[in-house]
PDB file of C-alpha atoms in Angstrom:
ATOM      1  CA  UNK A   7      13.948  12.834  -7.303  1.00  0.00           C
ATOM      2  CA  UNK A   8      13.701  11.784 -10.940  1.00  0.00           C
ATOM      3  CA  UNK A   9      10.593  12.819 -12.866  1.00  0.00           C
ATOM      4  CA  UNK A  10       8.242   9.861 -12.919  1.00  0.00           C
ATOM      5  CA  UNK A  11       5.784   8.555 -15.436  1.00  0.00           C
ATOM      6  CA  UNK A  12       2.167   9.320 -14.676  1.00  0.00           C
ATOM      7  CA  UNK A  13       0.028   6.349 -13.711  1.00  0.00           C
ATOM      8  CA  UNK A  14      -3.679   7.109 -13.894  1.00  0.00           C
ATOM      9  CA  UNK A  15      -5.940   5.144 -11.554  1.00  0.00           C
ATOM     10  CA  UNK A  16      -9.564   6.041 -12.090  1.00  0.00           C
ATOM     11  CA  UNK A  17      -9.335   9.812 -12.308  1.00  0.00           C
ATOM     12  CA  UNK A  18      -6.309  10.036  -9.991  1.00  0.00           C
ATOM     13  CA  UNK A  19      -3.000  10.988 -11.619  1.00  0.00           C
ATOM     14  CA  UNK A  20      -0.074   9.522  -9.675  1.00  0.00           C
ATOM     15  CA  UNK A  21       3.474  10.679 -10.341  1.00  0.00           C
ATOM     16  CA  UNK A  22       5.331  13.707 -11.602  1.00  0.00           C
ATOM     17  CA  UNK A  23       4.440  16.921  -9.812  1.00  0.00           C
ATOM     18  CA  UNK A  24       0.961  15.769  -8.889  1.00  0.00           C
ATOM     19  CA  UNK A  25       0.142  15.991  -5.183  1.00  0.00           C
ATOM     20  CA  UNK A  26       0.602  12.783  -3.243  1.00  0.00           C
ATOM     21  CA  UNK A  27      -2.171  10.256  -3.617  1.00  0.00           C
ATOM     22  CA  UNK A  28      -3.128   8.044  -0.705  1.00  0.00           C
ATOM     23  CA  UNK A  29      -3.554   4.280  -0.690  1.00  0.00           C
ATOM     24  CA  UNK A  30      -5.420   3.598   2.520  1.00  0.00           C
ATOM     25  CA  UNK A  31      -7.904   1.390   4.284  1.00  0.00           C
ATOM     26  CA  UNK A  32      -7.926  -1.477   6.767  1.00  0.00           C
ATOM     27  CA  UNK A  33      -5.376  -4.222   6.411  1.00  0.00           C
ATOM     28  CA  UNK A  34      -8.010  -6.939   6.151  1.00  0.00           C
ATOM     29  CA  UNK A  35     -11.592  -6.855   4.935  1.00  0.00           C
ATOM     30  CA  UNK A  36     -13.931  -7.581   7.838  1.00  0.00           C
ATOM     31  CA  UNK A  37     -17.440  -7.014   6.453  1.00  0.00           C
ATOM     32  CA  UNK A  38     -19.318  -4.784   4.024  1.00  0.00           C
ATOM     33  CA  UNK A  39     -20.548  -2.589   6.874  1.00  0.00           C
ATOM     34  CA  UNK A  40     -17.031  -2.185   8.226  1.00  0.00           C
ATOM     35  CA  UNK A  41     -15.637  -1.351   4.786  1.00  0.00           C
ATOM     36  CA  UNK A  42     -18.374   1.243   4.307  1.00  0.00           C
ATOM     37  CA  UNK A  43     -17.620   2.797   7.676  1.00  0.00           C
ATOM     38  CA  UNK A  44     -13.911   2.980   6.893  1.00  0.00           C
ATOM     39  CA  UNK A  45     -14.430   4.405   3.405  1.00  0.00           C
ATOM     40  CA  UNK A  46     -16.721   7.104   4.795  1.00  0.00           C
ATOM     41  CA  UNK A  47     -14.258   8.024   7.566  1.00  0.00           C
ATOM     42  CA  UNK A  48     -11.367   8.155   5.093  1.00  0.00           C
ATOM     43  CA  UNK A  49     -13.397  10.313   2.702  1.00  0.00           C
ATOM     44  CA  UNK A  50     -14.058  12.762   5.521  1.00  0.00           C
ATOM     45  CA  UNK A  51     -10.362  12.812   6.488  1.00  0.00           C
ATOM     46  CA  UNK A  52      -9.266  13.511   2.904  1.00  0.00           C
ATOM     47  CA  UNK A  53     -11.914  16.100   2.030  1.00  0.00           C
ATOM     48  CA  UNK A  54     -10.425  19.237   3.674  1.00  0.00           C
ATOM     49  CA  UNK A  55      -7.209  18.961   1.637  1.00  0.00           C
ATOM     50  CA  UNK A  56      -8.751  17.509  -1.520  1.00  0.00           C
ATOM     51  CA  UNK A  57      -6.488  14.483  -1.193  1.00  0.00           C
ATOM     52  CA  UNK A  58      -7.378  11.665  -3.588  1.00  0.00           C
ATOM     53  CA  UNK A  59      -7.348   8.131  -2.254  1.00  0.00           C
ATOM     54  CA  UNK A  60      -7.470   4.536  -3.386  1.00  0.00           C
ATOM     55  CA  UNK A  61      -9.363   2.295  -0.971  1.00  0.00           C
ATOM     56  CA  UNK A  62      -7.199  -0.648   0.081  1.00  0.00           C
ATOM     57  CA  UNK A  63      -8.209  -3.854   1.829  1.00  0.00           C
ATOM     58  CA  UNK A  64      -7.182  -7.489   1.453  1.00  0.00           C
ATOM     59  CA  UNK A  65      -9.569 -10.402   0.979  1.00  0.00           C
ATOM     60  CA  UNK A  66      -6.830 -12.822   2.060  1.00  0.00           C
ATOM     61  CA  UNK A  67      -3.705 -12.379   4.167  1.00  0.00           C
ATOM     62  CA  UNK A  68      -1.795 -15.353   2.846  1.00  0.00           C
ATOM     63  CA  UNK A  69       1.459 -14.658   4.695  1.00  0.00           C
ATOM     64  CA  UNK A  70       0.211 -14.552   8.290  1.00  0.00           C
ATOM     65  CA  UNK A  71       2.750 -15.403  10.995  1.00  0.00           C
ATOM     66  CA  UNK A  72       0.781 -18.394  12.294  1.00  0.00           C
ATOM     67  CA  UNK A  73      -1.810 -20.924  11.135  1.00  0.00           C
ATOM     68  CA  UNK A  74      -4.004 -19.733  14.016  1.00  0.00           C
ATOM     69  CA  UNK A  75      -4.404 -16.124  12.855  1.00  0.00           C
ATOM     70  CA  UNK A  76      -7.271 -14.838  10.687  1.00  0.00           C
ATOM     71  CA  UNK A  77      -6.682 -14.703   6.939  1.00  0.00           C
ATOM     72  CA  UNK A  78      -9.786 -12.860   5.777  1.00  0.00           C
ATOM     73  CA  UNK A  79     -13.124 -13.276   4.011  1.00  0.00           C
ATOM     74  CA  UNK A  80     -11.836 -15.033   0.911  1.00  0.00           C
ATOM     75  CA  UNK A  81     -11.641 -13.924  -2.679  1.00  0.00           C
ATOM     76  CA  UNK A  82     -15.294 -14.178  -3.766  1.00  0.00           C
ATOM     77  CA  UNK A  83     -16.774 -12.339  -0.795  1.00  0.00           C
ATOM     78  CA  UNK A  84     -13.881  -9.876  -0.640  1.00  0.00           C
ATOM     79  CA  UNK A  85     -14.143  -8.841  -4.278  1.00  0.00           C
ATOM     80  CA  UNK A  86     -17.897  -8.418  -3.897  1.00  0.00           C
ATOM     81  CA  UNK A  87     -17.321  -5.980  -1.021  1.00  0.00           C
ATOM     82  CA  UNK A  88     -14.611  -4.071  -2.872  1.00  0.00           C
ATOM     83  CA  UNK A  89     -16.922  -3.752  -5.861  1.00  0.00           C
ATOM     84  CA  UNK A  90     -19.628  -2.275  -3.639  1.00  0.00           C
ATOM     85  CA  UNK A  91     -17.204   0.244  -2.107  1.00  0.00           C
ATOM     86  CA  UNK A  92     -15.986   1.251  -5.563  1.00  0.00           C
ATOM     87  CA  UNK A  93     -19.555   1.811  -6.757  1.00  0.00           C
ATOM     88  CA  UNK A  94     -20.958   3.490  -3.663  1.00  0.00           C
ATOM     89  CA  UNK A  95     -18.043   5.842  -2.914  1.00  0.00           C
ATOM     90  CA  UNK A  96     -16.748   6.422  -6.436  1.00  0.00           C
ATOM     91  CA  UNK A  97     -13.167   5.578  -5.487  1.00  0.00           C
ATOM     92  CA  UNK A  98     -10.647   3.190  -7.045  1.00  0.00           C
ATOM     93  CA  UNK A  99      -9.957   0.021  -5.060  1.00  0.00           C
ATOM     94  CA  UNK A 100      -6.842  -2.070  -4.464  1.00  0.00           C
ATOM     95  CA  UNK A 101      -6.236  -5.558  -3.120  1.00  0.00           C
ATOM     96  CA  UNK A 102      -3.382  -8.034  -2.852  1.00  0.00           C
ATOM     97  CA  UNK A 103      -3.016 -11.006  -5.177  1.00  0.00           C
ATOM     98  CA  UNK A 104      -0.983 -14.024  -4.144  1.00  0.00           C
ATOM     99  CA  UNK A 105      -1.196 -16.385  -7.092  1.00  0.00           C
ATOM    100  CA  UNK A 106      -1.258 -15.978 -10.866  1.00  0.00           C
ATOM    101  CA  UNK A 107      -4.763 -17.461 -11.026  1.00  0.00           C
ATOM    102  CA  UNK A 108      -6.140 -14.648  -8.839  1.00  0.00           C
ATOM    103  CA  UNK A 109      -5.032 -11.795 -11.094  1.00  0.00           C
ATOM    104  CA  UNK A 110      -7.664 -11.846 -13.840  1.00  0.00           C
ATOM    105  CA  UNK A 111     -10.729 -12.141 -11.559  1.00  0.00           C
ATOM    106  CA  UNK A 112      -9.326  -9.549  -9.136  1.00  0.00           C
ATOM    107  CA  UNK A 113      -8.710  -7.130 -12.018  1.00  0.00           C
ATOM    108  CA  UNK A 114     -12.358  -7.382 -13.071  1.00  0.00           C
ATOM    109  CA  UNK A 115     -13.208  -5.440  -9.901  1.00  0.00           C
ATOM    110  CA  UNK A 116     -10.012  -3.778  -8.675  1.00  0.00           C
ATOM    111  CA  UNK A 117      -8.278  -0.831 -10.292  1.00  0.00           C
ATOM    112  CA  UNK A 118      -4.929  -1.739  -8.722  1.00  0.00           C
ATOM    113  CA  UNK A 119      -3.436  -5.161  -8.060  1.00  0.00           C
ATOM    114  CA  UNK A 120      -0.850  -5.235  -5.302  1.00  0.00           C
ATOM    115  CA  UNK A 121       2.060  -7.662  -5.293  1.00  0.00           C
ATOM    116  CA  UNK A 122       3.051  -8.479  -1.691  1.00  0.00           C
ATOM    117  CA  UNK A 123       6.685  -7.902  -0.750  1.00  0.00           C
ATOM    118  CA  UNK A 124       7.439 -11.583  -0.178  1.00  0.00           C
ATOM    119  CA  UNK A 125       6.251 -12.339  -3.737  1.00  0.00           C
ATOM    120  CA  UNK A 126       7.889  -9.485  -5.636  1.00  0.00           C
ATOM    121  CA  UNK A 127      10.237 -11.791  -7.589  1.00  0.00           C
ATOM    122  CA  UNK A 128       7.605 -14.406  -8.519  1.00  0.00           C
ATOM    123  CA  UNK A 129       7.787 -14.136 -12.292  1.00  0.00           C
ATOM    124  CA  UNK A 130       4.521 -15.926 -13.121  1.00  0.00           C
ATOM    125  CA  UNK A 131       2.619 -13.724 -10.680  1.00  0.00           C
ATOM    126  CA  UNK A 132       4.152 -10.521 -12.039  1.00  0.00           C
ATOM    127  CA  UNK A 133       3.410 -11.512 -15.636  1.00  0.00           C
ATOM    128  CA  UNK A 134      -0.166 -12.508 -14.876  1.00  0.00           C
ATOM    129  CA  UNK A 135      -0.743  -9.230 -13.030  1.00  0.00           C
ATOM    130  CA  UNK A 136       0.763  -7.208 -15.850  1.00  0.00           C
ATOM    131  CA  UNK A 137      -1.323  -8.981 -18.480  1.00  0.00           C
ATOM    132  CA  UNK A 138      -4.553  -7.787 -16.845  1.00  0.00           C
ATOM    133  CA  UNK A 139      -3.789  -4.186 -17.814  1.00  0.00           C
ATOM    134  CA  UNK A 140      -4.602  -3.051 -14.276  1.00  0.00           C
ATOM    135  CA  UNK A 141      -2.276  -0.704 -12.438  1.00  0.00           C
ATOM    136  CA  UNK A 142       0.239  -2.694 -10.399  1.00  0.00           C
ATOM    137  CA  UNK A 143       1.618  -1.628  -7.025  1.00  0.00           C
ATOM    138  CA  UNK A 144       4.543  -3.927  -6.324  1.00  0.00           C
ATOM    139  CA  UNK A 145       6.123  -3.855  -2.904  1.00  0.00           C
ATOM    140  CA  UNK A 146       9.882  -4.128  -2.628  1.00  0.00           C
ATOM    141  CA  UNK A 147      10.800  -7.258  -0.734  1.00  0.00           C
ATOM    142  CA  UNK A 148      12.283  -6.684   2.699  1.00  0.00           C
ATOM    143  CA  UNK A 149      15.224  -8.734   1.432  1.00  0.00           C
ATOM    144  CA  UNK A 150      15.753  -6.794  -1.804  1.00  0.00           C
ATOM    145  CA  UNK A 151      18.023  -3.865  -2.637  1.00  0.00           C
ATOM    146  CA  UNK A 152      16.189  -0.866  -4.138  1.00  0.00           C
ATOM    147  CA  UNK A 153      18.196  -1.069  -7.373  1.00  0.00           C
ATOM    148  CA  UNK A 154      16.986  -4.643  -7.852  1.00  0.00           C
ATOM    149  CA  UNK A 155      13.468  -3.320  -8.438  1.00  0.00           C
ATOM    150  CA  UNK A 156      14.554  -2.522 -12.007  1.00  0.00           C
ATOM    151  CA  UNK A 157      14.293  -6.231 -12.767  1.00  0.00           C
ATOM    152  CA  UNK A 158      10.922  -6.514 -11.053  1.00  0.00           C
ATOM    153  CA  UNK A 159       9.501  -3.618 -13.068  1.00  0.00           C
ATOM    154  CA  UNK A 160      10.946  -5.038 -16.294  1.00  0.00           C
ATOM    155  CA  UNK A 161       9.058  -8.297 -15.763  1.00  0.00           C
ATOM    156  CA  UNK A 162       5.737  -6.476 -15.518  1.00  0.00           C
ATOM    157  CA  UNK A 163       6.572  -4.075 -18.371  1.00  0.00           C
ATOM    158  CA  UNK A 164       7.411  -7.037 -20.638  1.00  0.00           C
ATOM    159  CA  UNK A 165       3.635  -7.642 -20.858  1.00  0.00           C
ATOM    160  CA  UNK A 166       3.181  -4.193 -22.406  1.00  0.00           C
ATOM    161  CA  UNK A 167       1.727  -2.830 -19.172  1.00  0.00           C
ATOM    162  CA  UNK A 168       3.713   0.105 -17.801  1.00  0.00           C
ATOM    163  CA  UNK A 169       1.099   1.158 -15.233  1.00  0.00           C
ATOM    164  CA  UNK A 170       3.587   0.285 -12.511  1.00  0.00           C
ATOM    165  CA  UNK A 171       4.181   1.743  -9.054  1.00  0.00           C
ATOM    166  CA  UNK A 172       7.102   0.673  -6.870  1.00  0.00           C
ATOM    167  CA  UNK A 173       6.512   0.604  -3.136  1.00  0.00           C
ATOM    168  CA  UNK A 174       9.058   0.640  -0.304  1.00  0.00           C
ATOM    169  CA  UNK A 175       7.961  -1.016   2.936  1.00  0.00           C
ATOM    170  CA  UNK A 176      11.202  -1.243   4.897  1.00  0.00           C
ATOM    171  CA  UNK A 177      14.208  -3.540   4.825  1.00  0.00           C
ATOM    172  CA  UNK A 178      15.041  -6.452   7.101  1.00  0.00           C
ATOM    173  CA  UNK A 179      17.468  -5.516   9.868  1.00  0.00           C
ATOM    174  CA  UNK A 180      18.277  -8.472  12.064  1.00  0.00           C
ATOM    175  CA  UNK A 181      15.426 -10.461  13.576  1.00  0.00           C
ATOM    176  CA  UNK A 182      11.848  -9.096  13.828  1.00  0.00           C
ATOM    177  CA  UNK A 183      12.961  -5.618  12.790  1.00  0.00           C
ATOM    178  CA  UNK A 184      12.705  -3.406   9.722  1.00  0.00           C
ATOM    179  CA  UNK A 185      14.481  -0.165   8.934  1.00  0.00           C
ATOM    180  CA  UNK A 186      13.852   2.385   6.204  1.00  0.00           C
ATOM    181  CA  UNK A 187      16.730   3.465   3.997  1.00  0.00           C
ATOM    182  CA  UNK A 188      15.435   6.667   2.438  1.00  0.00           C
ATOM    183  CA  UNK A 189      18.108   6.492  -0.259  1.00  0.00           C
ATOM    184  CA  UNK A 190      15.946   3.756  -1.735  1.00  0.00           C
ATOM    185  CA  UNK A 191      13.185   6.166  -2.740  1.00  0.00           C
ATOM    186  CA  UNK A 192      15.194   8.216  -5.276  1.00  0.00           C
ATOM    187  CA  UNK A 193      17.019   5.055  -6.361  1.00  0.00           C
ATOM    188  CA  UNK A 194      13.736   3.365  -7.265  1.00  0.00           C
ATOM    189  CA  UNK A 195      12.513   6.591  -8.872  1.00  0.00           C
ATOM    190  CA  UNK A 196      15.344   6.275 -11.413  1.00  0.00           C
ATOM    191  CA  UNK A 197      13.264   3.564 -13.073  1.00  0.00           C
ATOM    192  CA  UNK A 198      10.869   6.304 -14.131  1.00  0.00           C
ATOM    193  CA  UNK A 199       7.930   4.734 -12.322  1.00  0.00           C
ATOM    194  CA  UNK A 200       6.057   6.442  -9.476  1.00  0.00           C
ATOM    195  CA  UNK A 201       7.335   5.544  -6.019  1.00  0.00           C
ATOM    196  CA  UNK A 202       5.016   4.758  -3.123  1.00  0.00           C
ATOM    197  CA  UNK A 203       6.079   4.735   0.512  1.00  0.00           C
ATOM    198  CA  UNK A 204       4.347   2.300   2.856  1.00  0.00           C
ATOM    199  CA  UNK A 205       4.533   4.064   6.202  1.00  0.00           C
ATOM    200  CA  UNK A 206       2.653   1.515   8.279  1.00  0.00           C
ATOM    201  CA  UNK A 207       4.348  -1.716   7.190  1.00  0.00           C
ATOM    202  CA  UNK A 208       7.719  -0.003   7.529  1.00  0.00           C
ATOM    203  CA  UNK A 209       7.199   0.071  11.302  1.00  0.00           C
ATOM    204  CA  UNK A 210       6.129  -3.572  11.461  1.00  0.00           C
ATOM    205  CA  UNK A 211       8.020  -6.038  13.643  1.00  0.00           C
ATOM    206  CA  UNK A 212       7.583  -9.210  11.555  1.00  0.00           C
ATOM    207  CA  UNK A 213       6.624 -12.130  13.760  1.00  0.00           C
ATOM    208  CA  UNK A 214       7.521  -9.963  16.732  1.00  0.00           C
ATOM    209  CA  UNK A 215       4.679 -11.221  18.927  1.00  0.00           C
ATOM    210  CA  UNK A 216       5.267 -14.905  18.349  1.00  0.00           C
ATOM    211  CA  UNK A 217       2.132 -15.897  16.448  1.00  0.00           C
ATOM    212  CA  UNK A 218       1.527 -12.388  15.091  1.00  0.00           C
ATOM    213  CA  UNK A 219       3.586  -9.420  13.964  1.00  0.00           C
ATOM    214  CA  UNK A 220       4.201  -6.469  16.239  1.00  0.00           C
ATOM    215  CA  UNK A 221       4.749  -2.874  15.289  1.00  0.00           C
ATOM    216  CA  UNK A 222       5.450   0.665  16.427  1.00  0.00           C
ATOM    217  CA  UNK A 223       2.633   2.746  14.972  1.00  0.00           C
ATOM    218  CA  UNK A 224       3.866   5.883  16.726  1.00  0.00           C
ATOM    219  CA  UNK A 225       6.712   6.064  14.198  1.00  0.00           C
ATOM    220  CA  UNK A 226       4.556   5.680  11.075  1.00  0.00           C
ATOM    221  CA  UNK A 227       3.686   9.416  10.844  1.00  0.00           C
ATOM    222  CA  UNK A 228       7.358  10.287  11.346  1.00  0.00           C
ATOM    223  CA  UNK A 229       8.467   8.057   8.470  1.00  0.00           C
ATOM    224  CA  UNK A 230       5.625   9.326   6.277  1.00  0.00           C
ATOM    225  CA  UNK A 231       6.760  12.917   6.816  1.00  0.00           C
ATOM    226  CA  UNK A 232      10.332  11.967   5.952  1.00  0.00           C
ATOM    227  CA  UNK A 233       9.220  10.191   2.771  1.00  0.00           C
ATOM    228  CA  UNK A 234       7.257  13.253   1.656  1.00  0.00           C
ATOM    229  CA  UNK A 235      10.293  15.431   2.329  1.00  0.00           C
ATOM    230  CA  UNK A 236      12.454  13.147   0.163  1.00  0.00           C
ATOM    231  CA  UNK A 237       9.744  13.057  -2.490  1.00  0.00           C
ATOM    232  CA  UNK A 238       7.219  10.338  -3.349  1.00  0.00           C
ATOM    233  CA  UNK A 239       4.205  10.015  -5.610  1.00  0.00           C
ATOM    234  CA  UNK A 240       1.915   8.276  -3.140  1.00  0.00           C
ATOM    235  CA  UNK A 241       1.707   7.096   0.444  1.00  0.00           C
ATOM    236  CA  UNK A 242       0.375   3.761   1.636  1.00  0.00           C
ATOM    237  CA  UNK A 243      -1.103   4.041   5.133  1.00  0.00           C
ATOM    238  CA  UNK A 244      -3.314   1.381   6.670  1.00  0.00           C
ATOM    239  CA  UNK A 245      -5.934   2.644   9.089  1.00  0.00           C
ATOM    240  CA  UNK A 246      -8.637   1.276  11.392  1.00  0.00           C
ATOM    241  CA  UNK A 247     -11.121   2.665  13.883  1.00  0.00           C
ATOM    242  CA  UNK A 248      -9.747   0.382  16.628  1.00  0.00           C
ATOM    243  CA  UNK A 249      -6.274  -0.846  15.651  1.00  0.00           C
ATOM    244  CA  UNK A 250      -5.665  -2.665  18.935  1.00  0.00           C
ATOM    245  CA  UNK A 251      -8.543  -5.010  18.123  1.00  0.00           C
ATOM    246  CA  UNK A 252      -8.044  -5.301  14.357  1.00  0.00           C
ATOM    247  CA  UNK A 253      -7.694  -8.851  12.969  1.00  0.00           C
ATOM    248  CA  UNK A 254      -4.415  -8.090  11.168  1.00  0.00           C
ATOM    249  CA  UNK A 255      -1.505  -5.645  11.526  1.00  0.00           C
ATOM    250  CA  UNK A 256      -3.167  -3.674  14.308  1.00  0.00           C
ATOM    251  CA  UNK A 257       0.133  -2.558  15.910  1.00  0.00           C
ATOM    252  CA  UNK A 258       1.070  -0.687  12.716  1.00  0.00           C
ATOM    253  CA  UNK A 259      -2.210   0.933  11.726  1.00  0.00           C
ATOM    254  CA  UNK A 260      -3.105   4.582  12.308  1.00  0.00           C
ATOM    255  CA  UNK A 261      -6.407   5.244  14.121  1.00  0.00           C
ATOM    256  CA  UNK A 262      -8.728   6.634  11.462  1.00  0.00           C
ATOM    257  CA  UNK A 263      -9.678   9.463  13.834  1.00  0.00           C
ATOM    258  CA  UNK A 264      -6.095  10.777  13.455  1.00  0.00           C
ATOM    259  CA  UNK A 265      -5.940  10.581   9.679  1.00  0.00           C
ATOM    260  CA  UNK A 266      -7.334  14.032   8.910  1.00  0.00           C
ATOM    261  CA  UNK A 267      -4.608  15.935  10.743  1.00  0.00           C
ATOM    262  CA  UNK A 268      -1.935  13.559   9.472  1.00  0.00           C
ATOM    263  CA  UNK A 269      -3.012  14.046   5.852  1.00  0.00           C
ATOM    264  CA  UNK A 270      -2.967  17.822   6.291  1.00  0.00           C
ATOM    265  CA  UNK A 271       0.608  17.636   7.621  1.00  0.00           C
ATOM    266  CA  UNK A 272       1.768  15.289   4.889  1.00  0.00           C
ATOM    267  CA  UNK A 273       0.301  17.454   2.131  1.00  0.00           C
ATOM    268  CA  UNK A 274       2.314  20.400   3.467  1.00  0.00           C
ATOM    269  CA  UNK A 275       5.548  18.394   3.378  1.00  0.00           C
ATOM    270  CA  UNK A 276       4.693  17.121  -0.096  1.00  0.00           C
ATOM    271  CA  UNK A 277       4.018  20.622  -1.437  1.00  0.00           C
ATOM    272  CA  UNK A 278       7.302  21.885  -0.031  1.00  0.00           C
ATOM    273  CA  UNK A 279       9.304  19.032  -1.569  1.00  0.00           C
ATOM    274  CA  UNK A 280       7.664  19.338  -4.975  1.00  0.00           C
ATOM    275  CA  UNK A 281       8.056  23.103  -4.943  1.00  0.00           C
ATOM    276  CA  UNK A 282      11.798  22.711  -4.351  1.00  0.00           C
ATOM    277  CA  UNK A 283      12.751  19.476  -6.187  1.00  0.00           C
ATOM    278  CA  UNK A 284      16.178  18.055  -5.475  1.00  0.00           C
TER     279      UNK A 284
END
């Protein structure tokens, strides 16, 4: 893997030879109490290995499969909750933005703005996100080649903001199916920006349940291990205490009770890869 720039989020250094950081949390914000419970459980899972994490949750899921599925708490309430989690747990927070007008208010609270995969070529959104000065985690569209992320990163960097992370979340393969091409990780790393691997969305089956997306969560740890072996700067793993009853992306999410052992395993793979760089 190419040596990456270092993107600092709070006091977490992401990139280079730093240990993998974790971007993790529930797919969708549900309530302040639920966010607190998840942040506490994640903190406990990360503590034995000293793994640093960014708390992730979305105030709006704007690309749901159906009009009948839950979108979330909305921007005002969601940002209020994320601000409380940031203050109470002392961790950086991340959320998705879907429109240029959302970027500035979201950046007042959030340390990282995330560009959803479907929107990764929306120039106005990328420019507005970059202009906030926040770190930007931009997901590679399922339809995009990894080398095309050069152009995506250049749009953000044109604002003077180079706090950019590039995230792979699988590539469309026929209908309702994604595959992961692990060649894409070192290809995106050639940009010089830290590469993130999204293990849980990479096992998604988009629209696979008709009005909702399906998924194969049993393969998420396998893909995460492979990504660490190839070499990445951070992992994106959504988690929930009861994924089968989560309002969004339940089939992909890792039960939070399993996160501690998974993190321990992933840190071992990460240390091996960074001790023997390819």
